Amino acid sequence: MSEAEHQIAIEQQVVDKVYERLEAMRAQTKELTAEGHSRATSGPRTGLVERDAMVLRAAAKMSDLNSQEEGIVFGRLDFDDGDTYRIGRLGVRDEGREPLVVDWRAPAAAPFYRATPGEPLGVDRRRVIVCEGRKVVGLDDEVLSTKDVDGVVGEGALLRSLTRKRDEHMRDIVSTIQREQDEAIRAPAHGVTLITGGPGTGKTQVALHRAAYLLYSDRGKFSDGRVLVVGPSTVFTEYIGRVLPGLGEDSVHLRAIGELFEGVTATRRDPANVARAKGDLRMVRVLTDLAWDTPPNAPDHLRTLAADDLAKARLEIRKRCEASSVKPNGARAIAATVLSEMLDGKQVPDAFLNAWWPSLTPQDVLPAQNGEWTVDDVPLLDELAEILGQPEKPKAAVPEWKLRELNSGARLAETFVVSWSLNDGWQLFAPGMSTPIAQSGQAIDHNDYWAAQRWATAILLREGHKVTGWADGFDPYGEEGYVPVLADPLPVAATEEPVEDVYLHVILDEAQDLSPMECRMIARRASHASMTIVGDLGQATHPLAVESWPELVHRLGKREVRTLDLPTGYRVPQVIADFATRALAPGIEPTRSFRPGGTLEIRQVDDLPAAVSGESGAVIAPDHLAASLHAIPVSQVKGLEYDRVVLVEPADIVAAEPRGMNRLYVALTRAVADLVILHTKPLPANLVADGR
């Protein structure tokens, strides 16, 4: 047996043990699910509540276990003090609670990404473990100390991962994260973290792994949809959509710019001149005037009031509303008052008010042109929603019998609570219950609240809730009691009223392209949030894109910023990266490519469709040619990667928009192996600088 085979056998034993433990954990989870369902038969008071809580926990655990099935163990650290850690996608402990695998996000795993020969951080050897399913198929060792380390094998994990073929979805880089990438991933959550870097530096991967890290490091704060990731297009979000679930995180909200306004999914961009107009901050005043305008088909007279009188009334209503910060959809009462004053105190009919001052939606004020919303319309709709305010809801009539009802008595408990009852001793109430689920009787004195809390802690632990502390509260009868602080939050019951998303961290990818109006839309969602901003000024293509990062941060209403640069490209081969820099805007620092190899071919052809049909790979074309060539529109490729790219008619890409050269730079850097350029028109001058 060779040394490589011997080392693989050693790691295979560990991997086998991990999977055996996973199977045992799955079995325990299934038992928890079964026990949860059995609680439903234990009685009407507690069964459903206990069942729902236990089944929800079990389902979340099973999802976590299943999502980490592929390549759960991918690394090993040998330290100079004799300790050895396996690193993986999920933390796994054996039956004695000893760690079998350390979660890649844990502090103990940080040296796997940060240790270098110059700064080994106590690491003798770093090993990358390559698995196919449950089988170990390869190892790659890096010795970081001056010691003689036995059993060293391998030939470069990073280079191996870089030569792996792309597919239609992005994969995670959890086993090959580099030092500067790891520093960006683990940066503090507070404030604004700006991550910059050129094509192929892993910016998007870093942003997604950062989302997973934040959830791991502070799950109580960021779970349940409190992290929002915003990408430039639906094509892009579909491409990256599997990365976070593959890392065990499925509670992150992933949205394209065209999906941020509820109920609208826009995929098409407007031409540059239209996008410039819609993205300008002057649209705020235009939209405000539209929101206060007379709606179409509104009646033009009311008794003695003619159209001119009604126009004056509308101006007066707006004046009074703006003075008291009342929005159009909340102004019905003011409208009725103004009209009544103009009618010498006569009451205004409801039917007239309904037609003349209706509650409006943004779509009422700004209907879609040609029946289709564009991405550039979405910030305008969002702005209108802010300007209009929420539509008024009619107050439901309260029956007379209900007005006579007494509202005293027990309410439903909002969380677990322990309180004292003179007859029944200490009582434990569960969420949603008005009667206790457990009673201590007289075994615990009413003054011994420490004993009561220990008693309740034991019951809650049996039910799967770990108590970390206690706070003051009230039971369903308004009596003083104690509320447990739980390690894991209780499941939130569904409500009939939709709850507006409140994000605590917002990640912006390709942020260099945000218009001022798009920034306002995102700022509303990030008003309570810390942020991670990811981008490359060299790829800025929007006509109103920022010239500097401080300008963008100001647009977003943020101030405190830490900047981390990713200077090394790991995806685009050197030969392609060097050629693409000819399209790079002056003053932008080129990315240093780490990847060798790659091919570049430039051909002038007579019959473009015929030439394209004879090629393989991803075809990228100017938007106006994309459909006829069955190609990907160049406006949709930002952030995507393909092994082989066939780029069509660069001159048309440059001519189509003010920042056409930036758009061409984006297109040139999509290939991670081979780039073919086909053209019938002369190439842009920058590309033929060396006489090609």
XYZ file of C-alpha atoms in Angstrom, residues 230-501:
272
model
C -29.545 41.468 -3.021
C -28.186 40.552 -6.457
C -28.314 42.321 -9.819
C -30.662 39.966 -11.698
C -32.865 36.885 -11.388
C -30.385 35.011 -13.608
C -27.720 35.784 -11.017
C -29.820 34.828 -7.986
C -30.754 31.509 -9.617
C -27.057 30.884 -10.302
C -26.004 31.434 -6.668
C -29.184 29.963 -5.156
C -27.660 26.660 -4.051
C -24.634 27.975 -2.193
C -26.280 28.843 1.140
C -28.502 25.735 1.341
C -25.334 23.741 0.632
C -23.795 25.389 3.692
C -26.815 24.497 5.813
C -28.521 27.894 5.719
C -31.962 28.281 4.164
C -33.404 31.210 6.122
C -31.634 33.949 4.147
C -33.789 36.081 1.835
C -32.235 36.095 -1.649
C -33.648 38.761 -3.966
C -32.774 40.418 -7.255
C -33.157 44.195 -7.537
C -36.238 43.565 -9.673
C -37.878 41.520 -6.910
C -37.588 43.880 -3.946
C -41.071 45.348 -4.344
C -43.645 42.812 -3.163
C -45.783 41.370 -5.939
C -43.535 42.424 -8.834
C -40.791 40.403 -10.523
C -39.036 42.467 -13.172
C -36.238 41.042 -15.309
C -35.826 43.485 -18.210
C -33.713 46.634 -17.983
C -34.653 49.887 -19.691
C -32.360 51.455 -22.315
C -29.598 53.555 -20.805
C -31.288 56.927 -21.419
C -34.527 55.739 -19.787
C -32.666 54.074 -16.907
C -30.828 57.352 -16.301
C -34.098 59.283 -16.011
C -35.796 56.710 -13.760
C -32.765 56.332 -11.501
C -32.316 60.037 -10.848
C -33.292 61.483 -7.451
C -35.458 64.066 -9.220
C -37.971 61.247 -9.629
C -38.893 61.621 -5.948
C -40.543 64.990 -6.622
C -42.183 63.698 -9.803
C -43.643 60.711 -7.956
C -44.810 62.882 -5.049
C -46.756 65.108 -7.419
C -48.287 62.044 -9.104
C -49.367 60.644 -5.736
C -51.323 63.837 -4.905
C -52.782 64.254 -8.407
C -56.441 63.616 -9.186
C -56.856 59.928 -10.025
C -58.075 58.994 -13.509
C -61.869 58.755 -13.847
C -62.428 60.771 -10.653
C -65.667 62.845 -10.680
C -65.140 66.457 -11.795
C -67.912 68.194 -9.831
C -69.717 67.988 -6.483
C -72.944 69.918 -6.081
C -71.877 73.569 -6.467
C -68.177 72.724 -6.741
C -66.835 72.651 -10.301
C -63.562 71.138 -11.558
C -61.542 74.264 -10.672
C -62.987 74.253 -7.157
C -62.063 70.592 -6.710
C -58.534 71.296 -7.950
C -58.184 74.054 -5.338
C -59.579 71.690 -2.703
C -56.961 69.071 -3.599
C -54.163 71.633 -3.208
C -55.526 72.661 0.199
C -55.787 69.020 1.303
C -52.167 68.398 0.294
C -51.037 71.542 2.136
C -52.750 70.489 5.371
C -51.522 66.901 5.071
C -47.896 67.853 4.469
C -48.037 70.242 7.436
C -49.133 67.386 9.689
C -47.142 64.557 7.992
C -50.255 62.784 6.741
C -49.807 60.704 3.603
C -52.313 60.570 0.730
C -53.795 57.217 1.732
C -54.408 58.535 5.246
C -55.964 61.806 4.155
C -59.598 60.808 3.607
C -60.794 62.545 6.774
C -58.935 65.747 5.899
C -60.363 65.578 2.370
C -63.886 65.268 3.776
C -63.285 68.241 6.090
C -61.956 70.521 3.331
C -64.803 69.662 0.962
C -67.370 70.117 3.726
C -65.951 73.562 4.496
C -66.292 74.510 0.827
C -69.924 73.289 0.921
C -70.760 75.457 3.958
C -70.660 72.540 6.358
C -72.675 70.089 4.315
C -71.639 66.439 4.606
C -69.764 64.910 1.668
C -71.303 61.658 0.371
C -69.166 58.552 0.905
C -69.724 57.511 -2.704
C -68.100 60.715 -3.919
C -65.136 60.402 -1.527
C -64.590 56.798 -2.601
C -64.232 57.897 -6.225
C -62.488 61.252 -5.733
C -60.067 60.281 -2.932
C -59.630 56.507 -3.170
C -56.938 54.496 -1.424
C -54.231 53.991 -4.030
C -51.529 51.413 -4.688
C -48.269 52.303 -6.433
C -49.515 50.381 -9.467
C -52.579 52.662 -9.601
C -50.373 55.743 -9.804
C -47.681 54.328 -12.105
C -49.150 51.631 -14.362
C -46.774 49.375 -16.276
C -45.907 50.448 -19.795
C -46.870 47.789 -22.346
C -48.042 45.609 -19.502
C -44.522 44.846 -18.219
C -42.538 46.288 -15.341
C -38.830 46.850 -15.827
C -36.114 46.578 -13.181
C -35.802 50.362 -13.286
C -39.523 50.713 -12.419
C -39.189 48.750 -9.187
C -37.516 51.540 -7.129
C -40.231 53.922 -8.364
C -42.992 51.618 -7.163
C -41.206 51.255 -3.833
C -40.863 55.030 -3.537
C -44.567 55.462 -4.295
C -45.462 52.971 -1.580
C -43.530 55.154 0.869
C -45.143 58.359 -0.424
C -48.721 57.016 -0.489
C -48.644 55.280 2.871
C -50.749 52.289 3.828
C -54.337 52.256 2.541
C -56.871 53.018 5.258
C -58.682 49.974 6.565
C -62.363 50.338 7.308
C -63.125 49.901 10.975
C -65.120 46.754 11.553
C -68.475 47.362 13.175
C -68.578 46.019 16.743
C -71.868 44.251 17.563
C -73.810 45.849 20.396
C -73.771 42.604 22.408
C -69.951 42.604 22.330
C -69.840 46.156 23.705
C -71.784 44.886 26.729
C -69.419 41.934 27.261
C -67.055 41.995 30.227
C -63.422 41.577 29.099
C -61.982 40.456 32.416
C -60.681 36.945 33.068
C -57.833 34.855 31.733
C -55.978 35.617 28.493
C -53.689 33.332 26.528
C -50.081 33.135 27.689
C -47.676 34.720 25.222
C -44.689 32.623 26.325
C -43.779 30.182 29.082
C -44.310 31.692 32.541
C -44.095 30.459 36.151
C -46.344 32.042 38.802
C -47.672 31.258 42.297
C -51.213 30.105 42.997
C -52.454 30.007 46.585
C -54.282 26.682 46.052
C -52.092 24.899 43.499
C -48.567 26.092 44.311
C -46.246 27.101 41.509
C -47.796 26.847 38.033
C -46.142 26.614 34.599
C -48.074 28.074 31.671
C -47.200 27.343 28.007
C -47.567 29.758 25.077
C -51.131 29.987 23.839
C -52.584 28.433 26.995
C -54.812 29.995 29.636
C -54.460 27.046 32.039
C -51.202 25.633 33.494
C -49.460 22.607 31.970
C -47.790 21.709 35.293
C -48.355 22.438 39.000
C -45.942 21.933 41.900
C -48.578 21.687 44.595
C -47.323 22.672 48.067
C -43.984 20.878 47.635
C -42.225 24.180 46.891
C -42.690 27.140 49.229
C -44.176 30.285 47.687
C -41.106 32.291 48.760
C -38.618 29.836 47.224
C -38.690 31.134 43.656
C -35.208 29.686 43.017
C -36.592 26.202 43.592
C -39.609 27.028 41.433
C -37.335 28.100 38.603
C -35.250 24.915 38.901
C -38.474 22.879 38.841
C -39.700 24.685 35.720
C -36.260 24.446 34.065
C -36.321 20.666 34.403
C -39.783 20.462 32.833
C -38.816 22.746 29.961
C -35.585 20.811 29.327
C -37.618 17.624 29.067
C -39.705 19.379 26.437
C -36.607 20.360 24.450
C -36.174 23.959 25.685
C -32.845 24.961 27.245
C -33.257 27.792 29.792
C -30.384 30.289 29.990
C -31.933 32.720 32.471
C -35.120 34.202 33.933
C -36.905 37.539 33.641
C -39.903 39.095 35.341
C -43.291 38.708 33.661
C -47.005 38.086 34.137
C -49.193 35.006 33.866
C -52.488 34.919 31.881
C -54.355 36.269 34.934
C -52.092 39.307 35.276
C -50.292 37.893 38.323
C -46.547 38.501 38.633
C -44.329 35.611 37.574
C -41.069 34.602 35.932
C -40.462 34.125 32.201
C -37.629 31.834 31.029
C -34.988 33.091 28.607
C -34.581 30.259 26.088
C -31.445 29.321 24.153
C -33.535 28.819 21.005
C -36.459 31.109 20.196
C -39.959 29.726 20.197
C -41.608 29.174 16.803
C -43.679 32.196 15.835
C -47.319 31.459 15.174
C -48.604 32.502 11.767
C -50.750 35.612 11.794
C -53.405 36.746 9.413
C -51.731 40.132 8.979
C -48.531 40.061 6.900
C -45.537 41.261 8.904
C -43.167 43.629 7.131
C -39.648 42.227 6.857
